[in-house]
CSV table of C-alpha atoms in Angstrom, one decimal:
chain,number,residue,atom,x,y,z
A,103,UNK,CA,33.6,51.6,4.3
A,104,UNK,CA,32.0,50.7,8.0
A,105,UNK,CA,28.9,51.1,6.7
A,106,UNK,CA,29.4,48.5,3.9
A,107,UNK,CA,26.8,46.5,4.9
A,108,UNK,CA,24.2,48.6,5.9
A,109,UNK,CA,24.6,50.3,1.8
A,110,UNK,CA,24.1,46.3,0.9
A,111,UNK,CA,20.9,45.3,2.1
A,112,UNK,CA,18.0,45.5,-0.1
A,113,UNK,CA,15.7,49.0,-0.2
A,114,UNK,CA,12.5,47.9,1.8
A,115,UNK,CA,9.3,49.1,0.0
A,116,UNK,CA,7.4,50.8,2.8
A,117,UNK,CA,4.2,51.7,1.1
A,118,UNK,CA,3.0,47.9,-0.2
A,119,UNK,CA,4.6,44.3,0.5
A,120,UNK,CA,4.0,41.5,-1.3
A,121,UNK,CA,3.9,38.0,-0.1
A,122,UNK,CA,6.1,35.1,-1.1
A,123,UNK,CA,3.7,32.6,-3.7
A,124,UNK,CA,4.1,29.8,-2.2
A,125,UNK,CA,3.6,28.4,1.7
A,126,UNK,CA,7.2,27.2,1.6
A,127,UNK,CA,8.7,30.3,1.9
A,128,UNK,CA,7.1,31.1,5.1
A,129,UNK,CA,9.7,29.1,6.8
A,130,UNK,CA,13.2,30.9,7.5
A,131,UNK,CA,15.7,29.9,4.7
A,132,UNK,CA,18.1,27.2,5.7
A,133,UNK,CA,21.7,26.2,4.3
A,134,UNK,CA,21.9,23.5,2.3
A,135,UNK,CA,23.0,21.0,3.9
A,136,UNK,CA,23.9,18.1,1.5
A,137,UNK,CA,26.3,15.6,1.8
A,138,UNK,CA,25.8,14.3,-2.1
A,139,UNK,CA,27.6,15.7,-5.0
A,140,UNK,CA,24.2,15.8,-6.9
A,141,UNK,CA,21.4,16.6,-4.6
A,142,UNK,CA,19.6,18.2,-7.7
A,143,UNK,CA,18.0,15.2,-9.5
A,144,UNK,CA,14.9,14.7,-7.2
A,145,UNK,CA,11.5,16.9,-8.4
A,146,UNK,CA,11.2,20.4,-7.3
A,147,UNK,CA,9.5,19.7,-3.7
A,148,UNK,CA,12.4,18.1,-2.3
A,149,UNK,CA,14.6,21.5,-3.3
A,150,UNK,CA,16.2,22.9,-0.3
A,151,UNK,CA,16.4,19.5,1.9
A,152,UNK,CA,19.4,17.4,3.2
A,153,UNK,CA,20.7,14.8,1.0
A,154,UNK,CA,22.1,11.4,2.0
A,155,UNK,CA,23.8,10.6,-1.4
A,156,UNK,CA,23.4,7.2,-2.8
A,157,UNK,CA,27.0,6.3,-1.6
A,158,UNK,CA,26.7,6.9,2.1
A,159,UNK,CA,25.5,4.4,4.3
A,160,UNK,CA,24.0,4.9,7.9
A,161,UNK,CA,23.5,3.1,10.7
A,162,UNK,CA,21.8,4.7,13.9
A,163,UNK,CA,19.0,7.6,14.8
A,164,UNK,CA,18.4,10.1,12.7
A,165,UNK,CA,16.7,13.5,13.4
A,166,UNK,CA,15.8,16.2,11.1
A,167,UNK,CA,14.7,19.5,11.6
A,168,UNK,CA,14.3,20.2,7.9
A,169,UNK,CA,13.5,17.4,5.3
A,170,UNK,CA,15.4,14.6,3.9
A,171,UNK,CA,16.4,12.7,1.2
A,172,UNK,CA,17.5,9.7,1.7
A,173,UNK,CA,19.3,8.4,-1.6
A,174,UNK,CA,21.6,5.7,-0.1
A,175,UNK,CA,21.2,3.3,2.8
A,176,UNK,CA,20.0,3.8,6.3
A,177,UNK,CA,19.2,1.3,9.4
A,178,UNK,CA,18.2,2.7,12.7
A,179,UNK,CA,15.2,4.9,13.5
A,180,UNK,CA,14.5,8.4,11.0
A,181,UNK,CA,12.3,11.0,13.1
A,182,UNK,CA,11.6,14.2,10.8
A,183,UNK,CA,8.6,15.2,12.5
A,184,UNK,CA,7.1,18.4,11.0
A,185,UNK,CA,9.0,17.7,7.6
A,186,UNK,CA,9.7,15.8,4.3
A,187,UNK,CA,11.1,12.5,3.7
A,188,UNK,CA,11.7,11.1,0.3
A,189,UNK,CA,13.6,7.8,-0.2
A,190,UNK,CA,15.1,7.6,-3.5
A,191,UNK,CA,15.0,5.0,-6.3
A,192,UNK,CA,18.6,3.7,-5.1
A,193,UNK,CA,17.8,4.2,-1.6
A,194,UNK,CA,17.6,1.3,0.7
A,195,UNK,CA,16.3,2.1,4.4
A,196,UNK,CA,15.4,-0.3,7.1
A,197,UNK,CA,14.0,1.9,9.8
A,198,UNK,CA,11.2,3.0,12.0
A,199,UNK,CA,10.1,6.2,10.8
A,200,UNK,CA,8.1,9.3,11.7
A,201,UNK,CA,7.4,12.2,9.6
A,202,UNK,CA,4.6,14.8,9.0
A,203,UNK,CA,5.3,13.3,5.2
A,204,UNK,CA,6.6,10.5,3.5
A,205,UNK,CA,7.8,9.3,-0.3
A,206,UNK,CA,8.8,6.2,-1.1
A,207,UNK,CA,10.8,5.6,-3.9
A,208,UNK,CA,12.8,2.8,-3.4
A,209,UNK,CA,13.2,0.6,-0.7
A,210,UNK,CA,11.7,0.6,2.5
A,211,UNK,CA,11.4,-2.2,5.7
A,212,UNK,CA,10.0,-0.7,8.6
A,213,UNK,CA,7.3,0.6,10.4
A,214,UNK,CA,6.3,4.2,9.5
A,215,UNK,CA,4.4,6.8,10.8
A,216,UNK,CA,3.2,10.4,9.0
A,217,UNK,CA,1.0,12.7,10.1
A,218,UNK,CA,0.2,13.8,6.8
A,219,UNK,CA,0.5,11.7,4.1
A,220,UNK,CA,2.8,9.2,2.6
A,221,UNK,CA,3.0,8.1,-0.8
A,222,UNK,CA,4.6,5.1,-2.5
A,223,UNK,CA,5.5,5.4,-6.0
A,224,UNK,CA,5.7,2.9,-8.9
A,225,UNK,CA,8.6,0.6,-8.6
A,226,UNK,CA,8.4,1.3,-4.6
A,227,UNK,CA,9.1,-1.6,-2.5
A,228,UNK,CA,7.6,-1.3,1.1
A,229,UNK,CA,7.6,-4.1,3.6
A,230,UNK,CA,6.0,-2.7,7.0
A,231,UNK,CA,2.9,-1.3,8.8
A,232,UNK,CA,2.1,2.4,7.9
A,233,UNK,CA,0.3,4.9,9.9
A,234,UNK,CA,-1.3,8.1,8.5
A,235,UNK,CA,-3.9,10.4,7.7
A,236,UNK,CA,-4.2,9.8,3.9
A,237,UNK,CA,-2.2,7.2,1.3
A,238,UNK,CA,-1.0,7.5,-1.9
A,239,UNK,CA,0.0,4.4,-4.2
A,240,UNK,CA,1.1,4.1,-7.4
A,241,UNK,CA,0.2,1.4,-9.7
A,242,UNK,CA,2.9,-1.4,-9.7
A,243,UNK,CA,4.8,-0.1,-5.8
A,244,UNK,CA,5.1,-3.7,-3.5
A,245,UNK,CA,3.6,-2.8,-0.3
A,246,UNK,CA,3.1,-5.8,2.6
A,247,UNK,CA,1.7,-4.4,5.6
A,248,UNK,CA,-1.0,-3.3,7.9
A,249,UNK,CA,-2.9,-0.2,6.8
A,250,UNK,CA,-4.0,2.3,10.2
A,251,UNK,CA,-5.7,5.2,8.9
A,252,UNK,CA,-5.6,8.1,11.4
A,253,UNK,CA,-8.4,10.4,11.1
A,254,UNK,CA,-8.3,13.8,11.0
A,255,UNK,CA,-11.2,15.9,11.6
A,256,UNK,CA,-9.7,19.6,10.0
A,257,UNK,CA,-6.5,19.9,9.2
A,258,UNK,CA,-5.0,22.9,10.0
A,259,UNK,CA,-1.9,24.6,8.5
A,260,UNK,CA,0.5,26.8,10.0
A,261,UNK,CA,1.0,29.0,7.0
A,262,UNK,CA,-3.2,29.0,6.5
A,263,UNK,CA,-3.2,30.6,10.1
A,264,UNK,CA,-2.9,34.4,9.4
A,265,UNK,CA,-5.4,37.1,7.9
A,266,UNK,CA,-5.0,36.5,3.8
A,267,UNK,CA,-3.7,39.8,2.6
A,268,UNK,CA,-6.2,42.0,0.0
A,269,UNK,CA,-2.8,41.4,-2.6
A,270,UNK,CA,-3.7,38.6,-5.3
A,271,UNK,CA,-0.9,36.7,-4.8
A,272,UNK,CA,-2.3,35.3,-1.0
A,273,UNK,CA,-4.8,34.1,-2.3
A,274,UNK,CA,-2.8,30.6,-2.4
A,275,UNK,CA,-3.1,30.3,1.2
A,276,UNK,CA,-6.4,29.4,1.3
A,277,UNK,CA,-6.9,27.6,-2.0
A,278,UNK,CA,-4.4,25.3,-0.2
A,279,UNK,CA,-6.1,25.0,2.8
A,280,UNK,CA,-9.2,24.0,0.8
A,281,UNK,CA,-7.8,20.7,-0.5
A,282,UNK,CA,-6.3,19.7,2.4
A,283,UNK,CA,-9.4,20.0,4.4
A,284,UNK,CA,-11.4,18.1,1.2
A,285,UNK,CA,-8.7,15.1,1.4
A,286,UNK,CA,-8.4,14.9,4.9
A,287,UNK,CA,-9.0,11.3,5.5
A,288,UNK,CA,-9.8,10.5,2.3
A,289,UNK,CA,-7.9,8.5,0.0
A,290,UNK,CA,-8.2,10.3,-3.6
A,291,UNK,CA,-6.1,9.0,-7.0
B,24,UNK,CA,-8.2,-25.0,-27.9
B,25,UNK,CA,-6.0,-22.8,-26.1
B,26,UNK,CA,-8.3,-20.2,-24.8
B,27,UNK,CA,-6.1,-16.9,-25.1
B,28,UNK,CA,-5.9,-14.8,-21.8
B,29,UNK,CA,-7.1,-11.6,-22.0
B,30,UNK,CA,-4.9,-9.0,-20.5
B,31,UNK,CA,-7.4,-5.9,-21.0
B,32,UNK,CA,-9.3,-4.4,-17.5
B,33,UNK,CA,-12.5,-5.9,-17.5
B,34,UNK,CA,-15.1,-4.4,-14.5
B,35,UNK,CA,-17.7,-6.6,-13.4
B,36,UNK,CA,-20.3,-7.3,-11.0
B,37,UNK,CA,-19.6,-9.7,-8.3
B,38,UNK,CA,-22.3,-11.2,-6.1
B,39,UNK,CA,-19.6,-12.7,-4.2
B,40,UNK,CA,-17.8,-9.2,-3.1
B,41,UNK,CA,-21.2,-8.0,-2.2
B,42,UNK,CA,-22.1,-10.9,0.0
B,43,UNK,CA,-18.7,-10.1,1.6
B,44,UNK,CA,-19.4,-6.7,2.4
B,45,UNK,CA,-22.9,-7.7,3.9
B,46,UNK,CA,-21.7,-10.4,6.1
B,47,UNK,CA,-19.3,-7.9,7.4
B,48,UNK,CA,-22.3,-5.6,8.6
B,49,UNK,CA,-22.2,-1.6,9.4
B,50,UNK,CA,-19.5,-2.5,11.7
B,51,UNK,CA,-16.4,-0.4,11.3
B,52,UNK,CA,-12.9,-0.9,12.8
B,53,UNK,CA,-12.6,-4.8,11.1
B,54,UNK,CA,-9.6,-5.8,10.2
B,55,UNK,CA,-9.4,-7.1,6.8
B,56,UNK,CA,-6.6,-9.1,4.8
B,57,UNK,CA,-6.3,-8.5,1.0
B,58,UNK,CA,-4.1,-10.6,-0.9
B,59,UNK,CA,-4.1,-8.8,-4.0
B,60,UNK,CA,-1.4,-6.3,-5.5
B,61,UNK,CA,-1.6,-3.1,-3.3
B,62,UNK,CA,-3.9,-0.8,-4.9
B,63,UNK,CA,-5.5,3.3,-4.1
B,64,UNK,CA,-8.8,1.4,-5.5
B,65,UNK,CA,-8.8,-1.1,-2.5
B,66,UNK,CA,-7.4,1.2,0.2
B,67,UNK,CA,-9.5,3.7,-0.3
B,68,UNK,CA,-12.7,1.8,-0.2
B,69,UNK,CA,-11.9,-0.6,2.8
B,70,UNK,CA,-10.4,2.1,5.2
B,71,UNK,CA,-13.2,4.4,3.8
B,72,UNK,CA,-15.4,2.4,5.5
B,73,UNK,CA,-13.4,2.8,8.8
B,74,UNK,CA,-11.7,-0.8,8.7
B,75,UNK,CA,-7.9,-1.4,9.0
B,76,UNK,CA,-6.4,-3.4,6.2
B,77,UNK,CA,-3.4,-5.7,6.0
B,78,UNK,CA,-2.5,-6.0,2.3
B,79,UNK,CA,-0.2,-8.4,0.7
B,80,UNK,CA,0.9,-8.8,-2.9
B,81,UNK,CA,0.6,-12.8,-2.0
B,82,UNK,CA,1.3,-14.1,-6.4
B,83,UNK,CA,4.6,-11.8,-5.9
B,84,UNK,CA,5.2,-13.4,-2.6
B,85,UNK,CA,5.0,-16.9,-4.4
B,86,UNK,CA,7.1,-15.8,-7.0
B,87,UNK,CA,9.9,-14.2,-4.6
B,88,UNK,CA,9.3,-17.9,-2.8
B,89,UNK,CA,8.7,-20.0,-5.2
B,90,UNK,CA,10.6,-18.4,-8.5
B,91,UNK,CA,9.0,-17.1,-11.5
B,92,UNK,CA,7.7,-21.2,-12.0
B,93,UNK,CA,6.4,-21.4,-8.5
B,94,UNK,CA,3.9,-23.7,-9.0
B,95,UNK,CA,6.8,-26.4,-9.6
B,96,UNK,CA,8.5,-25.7,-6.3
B,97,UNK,CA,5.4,-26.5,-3.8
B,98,UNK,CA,6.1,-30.1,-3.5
B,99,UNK,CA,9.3,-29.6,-1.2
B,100,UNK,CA,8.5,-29.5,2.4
B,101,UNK,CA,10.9,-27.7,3.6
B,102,UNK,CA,10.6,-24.5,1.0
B,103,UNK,CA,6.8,-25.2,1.8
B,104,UNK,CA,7.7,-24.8,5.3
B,105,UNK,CA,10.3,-21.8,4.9
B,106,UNK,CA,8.0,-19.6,3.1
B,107,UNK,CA,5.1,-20.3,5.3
B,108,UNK,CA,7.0,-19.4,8.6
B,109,UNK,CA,8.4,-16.1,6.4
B,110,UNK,CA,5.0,-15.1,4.9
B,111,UNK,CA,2.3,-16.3,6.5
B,112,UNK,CA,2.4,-16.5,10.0
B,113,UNK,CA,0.8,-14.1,12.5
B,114,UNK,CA,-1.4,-14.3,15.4
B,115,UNK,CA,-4.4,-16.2,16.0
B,116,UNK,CA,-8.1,-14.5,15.2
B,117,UNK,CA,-6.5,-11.2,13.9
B,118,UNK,CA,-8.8,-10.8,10.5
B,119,UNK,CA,-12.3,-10.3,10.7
B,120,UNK,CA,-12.8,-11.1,6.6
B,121,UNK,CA,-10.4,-12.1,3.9
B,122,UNK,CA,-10.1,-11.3,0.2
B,123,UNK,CA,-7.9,-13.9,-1.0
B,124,UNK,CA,-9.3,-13.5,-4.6
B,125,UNK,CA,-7.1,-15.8,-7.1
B,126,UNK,CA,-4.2,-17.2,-4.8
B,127,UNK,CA,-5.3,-20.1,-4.1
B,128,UNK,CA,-5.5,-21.5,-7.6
B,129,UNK,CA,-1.7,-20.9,-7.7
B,130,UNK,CA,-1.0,-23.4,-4.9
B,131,UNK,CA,-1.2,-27.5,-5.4
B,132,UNK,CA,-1.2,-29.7,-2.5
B,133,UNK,CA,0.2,-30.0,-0.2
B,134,UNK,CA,0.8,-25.9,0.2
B,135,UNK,CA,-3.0,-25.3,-0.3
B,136,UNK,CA,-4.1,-27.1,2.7
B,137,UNK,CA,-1.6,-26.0,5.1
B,138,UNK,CA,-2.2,-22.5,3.7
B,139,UNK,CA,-5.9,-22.5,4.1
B,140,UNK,CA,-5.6,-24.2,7.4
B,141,UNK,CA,-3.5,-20.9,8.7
B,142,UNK,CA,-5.7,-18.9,6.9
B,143,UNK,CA,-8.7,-20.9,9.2
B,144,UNK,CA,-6.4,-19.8,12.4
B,145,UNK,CA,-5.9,-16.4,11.7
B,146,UNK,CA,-9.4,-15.8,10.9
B,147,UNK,CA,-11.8,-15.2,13.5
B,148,UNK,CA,-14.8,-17.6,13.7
B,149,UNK,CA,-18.5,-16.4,11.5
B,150,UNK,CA,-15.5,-14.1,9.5
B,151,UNK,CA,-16.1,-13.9,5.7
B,152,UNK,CA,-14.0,-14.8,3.0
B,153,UNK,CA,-13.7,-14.8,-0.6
B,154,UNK,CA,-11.9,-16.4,-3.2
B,155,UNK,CA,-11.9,-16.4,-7.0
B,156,UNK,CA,-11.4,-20.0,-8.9
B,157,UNK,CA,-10.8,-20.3,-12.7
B,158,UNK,CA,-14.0,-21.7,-14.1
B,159,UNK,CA,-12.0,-23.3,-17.1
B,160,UNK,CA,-11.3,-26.7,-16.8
B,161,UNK,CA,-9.3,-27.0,-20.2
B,162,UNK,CA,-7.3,-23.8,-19.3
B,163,UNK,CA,-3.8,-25.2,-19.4
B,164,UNK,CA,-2.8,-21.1,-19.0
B,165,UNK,CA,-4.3,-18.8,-16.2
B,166,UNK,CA,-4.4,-14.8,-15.8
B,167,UNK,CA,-3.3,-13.6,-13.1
B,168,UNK,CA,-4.6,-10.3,-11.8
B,169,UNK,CA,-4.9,-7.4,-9.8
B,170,UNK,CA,-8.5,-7.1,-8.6
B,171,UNK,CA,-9.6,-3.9,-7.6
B,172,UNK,CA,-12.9,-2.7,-5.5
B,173,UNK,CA,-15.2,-0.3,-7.7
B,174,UNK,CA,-17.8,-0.6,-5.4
B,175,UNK,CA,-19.1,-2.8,-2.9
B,176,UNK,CA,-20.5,-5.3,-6.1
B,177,UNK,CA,-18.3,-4.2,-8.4
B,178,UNK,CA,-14.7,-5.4,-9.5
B,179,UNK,CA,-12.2,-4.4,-11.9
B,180,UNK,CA,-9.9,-7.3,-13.1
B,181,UNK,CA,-7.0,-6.0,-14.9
B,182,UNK,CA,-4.6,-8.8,-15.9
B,183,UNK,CA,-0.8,-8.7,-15.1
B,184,UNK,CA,0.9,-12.0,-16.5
B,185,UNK,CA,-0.3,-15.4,-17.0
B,186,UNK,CA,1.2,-18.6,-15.6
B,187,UNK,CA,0.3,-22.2,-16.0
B,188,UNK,CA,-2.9,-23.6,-14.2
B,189,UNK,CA,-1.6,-25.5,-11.4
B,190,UNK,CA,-4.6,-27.2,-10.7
B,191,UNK,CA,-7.8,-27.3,-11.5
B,192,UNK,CA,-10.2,-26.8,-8.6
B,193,UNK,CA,-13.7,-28.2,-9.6
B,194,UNK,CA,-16.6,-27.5,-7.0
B,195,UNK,CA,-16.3,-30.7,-4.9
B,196,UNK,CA,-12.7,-30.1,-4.5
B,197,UNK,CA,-13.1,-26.6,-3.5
B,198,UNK,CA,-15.6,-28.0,-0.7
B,199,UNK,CA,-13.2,-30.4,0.5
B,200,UNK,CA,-10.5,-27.7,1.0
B,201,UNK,CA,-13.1,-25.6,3.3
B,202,UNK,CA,-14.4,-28.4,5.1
B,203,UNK,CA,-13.0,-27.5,8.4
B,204,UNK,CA,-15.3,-23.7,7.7
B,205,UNK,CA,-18.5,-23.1,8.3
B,206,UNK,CA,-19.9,-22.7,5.4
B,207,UNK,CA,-19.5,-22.5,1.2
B,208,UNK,CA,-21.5,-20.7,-1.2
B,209,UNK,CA,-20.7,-20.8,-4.7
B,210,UNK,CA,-21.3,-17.8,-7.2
B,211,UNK,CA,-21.3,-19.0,-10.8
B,212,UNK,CA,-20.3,-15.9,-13.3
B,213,UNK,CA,-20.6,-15.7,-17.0
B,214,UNK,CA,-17.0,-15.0,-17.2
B,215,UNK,CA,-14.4,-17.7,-16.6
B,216,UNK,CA,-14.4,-16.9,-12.5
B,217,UNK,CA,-16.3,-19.1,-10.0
B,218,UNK,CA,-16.5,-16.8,-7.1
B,219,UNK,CA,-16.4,-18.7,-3.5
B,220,UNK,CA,-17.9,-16.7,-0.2
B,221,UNK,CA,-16.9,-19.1,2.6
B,222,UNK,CA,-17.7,-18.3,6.4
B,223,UNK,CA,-14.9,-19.7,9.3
């Protein structure tokens, strides 16, 4: 009975251990942490970030240590700066914002920075000056702005950084790191 | 006749983008204006070349300031003067070349002047810039389009609506609205464009 948990956790394999597939999973596994009813209707890379539901307004700073979706309205500054930020097709921000990456998929008025990449989709709406390594947009998104591409020489991923295992399934580590260094820069359809 | 607008991509040469690019040099770190539709195509190649870019959708502009009819509304001052103070002002000498392509042919007077004579402010002097002019004088219907950088001489027009001509802009009258630039150069295409390189 003491021992409950102990008899619970899962039997470690000690001879062989294989990697999770995909980068992702190298960081620790957070709680939900969603304050819509519906989090679940965005694509699969926004799984497992905070929701702002399409009913909620907010009006301040915001600061994220795991990414965002921003579904309803926001006014202030948005700082989410190793992570993911994807405005919605209903959502409506006006903010300065700074992100390692950004999707736009409503509307957006402000400036915005991300160290990675941002992407505006079709039917986007951005009014603003963007800052950022590489640009993605979609035929038919509004964009009004100035256009500062920062260059980056070799990207370098966290998950890249350690020794690739002999096991097939690390191999995705570097295949990764391959593109990223091939579009670094770069502005690719 | 009623020529019918085409609304398929056509790609093209353009001795007029390729003069643009010239007179811009192997200089890098320009900063351009492009008042087409935001597009990867023109991104790409412009900040490729290690120039910033300030793009503006400038016909949706119109039609947010205008309405969907905008060429009807540019007689009143004062919406004149609104949308010019909302859209188009900025600082002094901040673009070292302009691609205006089609925009001006939506405008009548008097928007087009007090447009282009911004446009002469925010320009620096010797910058380049280039404008597209329908060609057509019987057109009473114009495409408008999203034009998109293949290369430095090459441009793909794809066609996203039409609206009425507003005005049509023969060669003399084009002169006349760059006469405070340096200089004009005309391009004459086999299409229905009349391509315009004209230096500040």
């Amino acid at each position: 009975m003491w021992n409950r948990r102990k008899e619970e956790e899962p039997v470690r394999p000690t001879t062989s251990y294989t990697p999770p597939p995909a980068p992702p999973a190298a960081e620790p596994v957070r709680e939900r942490a969603s304050m819509s009813p519906n989090p679940s209707r965005f694509d699969d890379a926004s799984r497992g970030a905070a929701t702002i539901g399409k009913n909620v307004t907010i009006t301040g700073q915001i600061q994220s240590r795991e990414d965002l979706i921003i579904d309803g309205e926001v006014d202030g500054t948005i700082e989410l700066n190793e992570h993911r930020l994807t405005i919605g097709p209903n959502g409506k921000v006006k903010a300065g914002i700074r992100a390692r990456e950004i999707v736009v998929k409503g509307n957006l008025n402000g400036n915005v920075e991300a160290t990675d990449r941002i992407e505006i989709c079709q039917e986007a709406r951005l009014i603003g000056d963007i800052r950022t390594a590489r640009i993605i947009i979609a035929d038919g998104a509004y964009f009004k702005g100035n256009i500062d591409i920062i260059k980056v020489d070799a990207p370098v991923r966290k998950e890249a950084a350690p020794q690739p295992k002999p096991q097939p399934a690390a191999a995705a580590a570097p295949v990764q790191q391959t593109i990223g260094a091939a579009a670094g820069g770069e502005f690719k359809r | 006749m009623v020529r019918p607008v085409t609304m398929q991509p056509v790609t093209r040469n353009s001795h007029g983008l390729d003069q643009f690019f010239a007179s811009l040099g192997a200089e890098s770190g320009l900063r351009l204006l492009d008042l087409s539709q935001a597009c990867q195509a023109n991104i790409g190649f412009i900040t490729g070349q290690g120039n910033h870019l300030y793009t503006e959708d400038f016909y949706e502009s119109l039609r947010h300031g205008f309405g969907h009819d905008f060429s009807q509304g540019m007689d009143d001052a004062s919406r004149i003067d609104a949308f010019l103070a909302e859209n188009w002002s900025g600082r002094d000498n901040e673009f070292d070349g302009a691609l205006v392509w089609d925009a001006l042919q939506y405008m009548t007077s008097p928007m087009i002047e007090l447009f282009i004579d911004r446009l002469w402010h925010r320009l620096r002097p010797g910058a380049p810039l280039l404008a597209l002019f329908s060609a057509d004088e019987k057109a009473s219907v114009i495409a408008c389009s999203t034009y998109r950088i293949a290369d430095a001489k090459t441009l793909t027009v794809v066609p996203r609506g039409a609206t009425a001509s507003a005005h049509f802009y023969n060669s003399r009258a084009i002169e006349r609205l760059f006469q405070n630039f340096r200089s004009v150069k005309f391009f004459l295409a086999r299409d229905t464009f009349r391509e315009v390189l004209v230096k500040r």
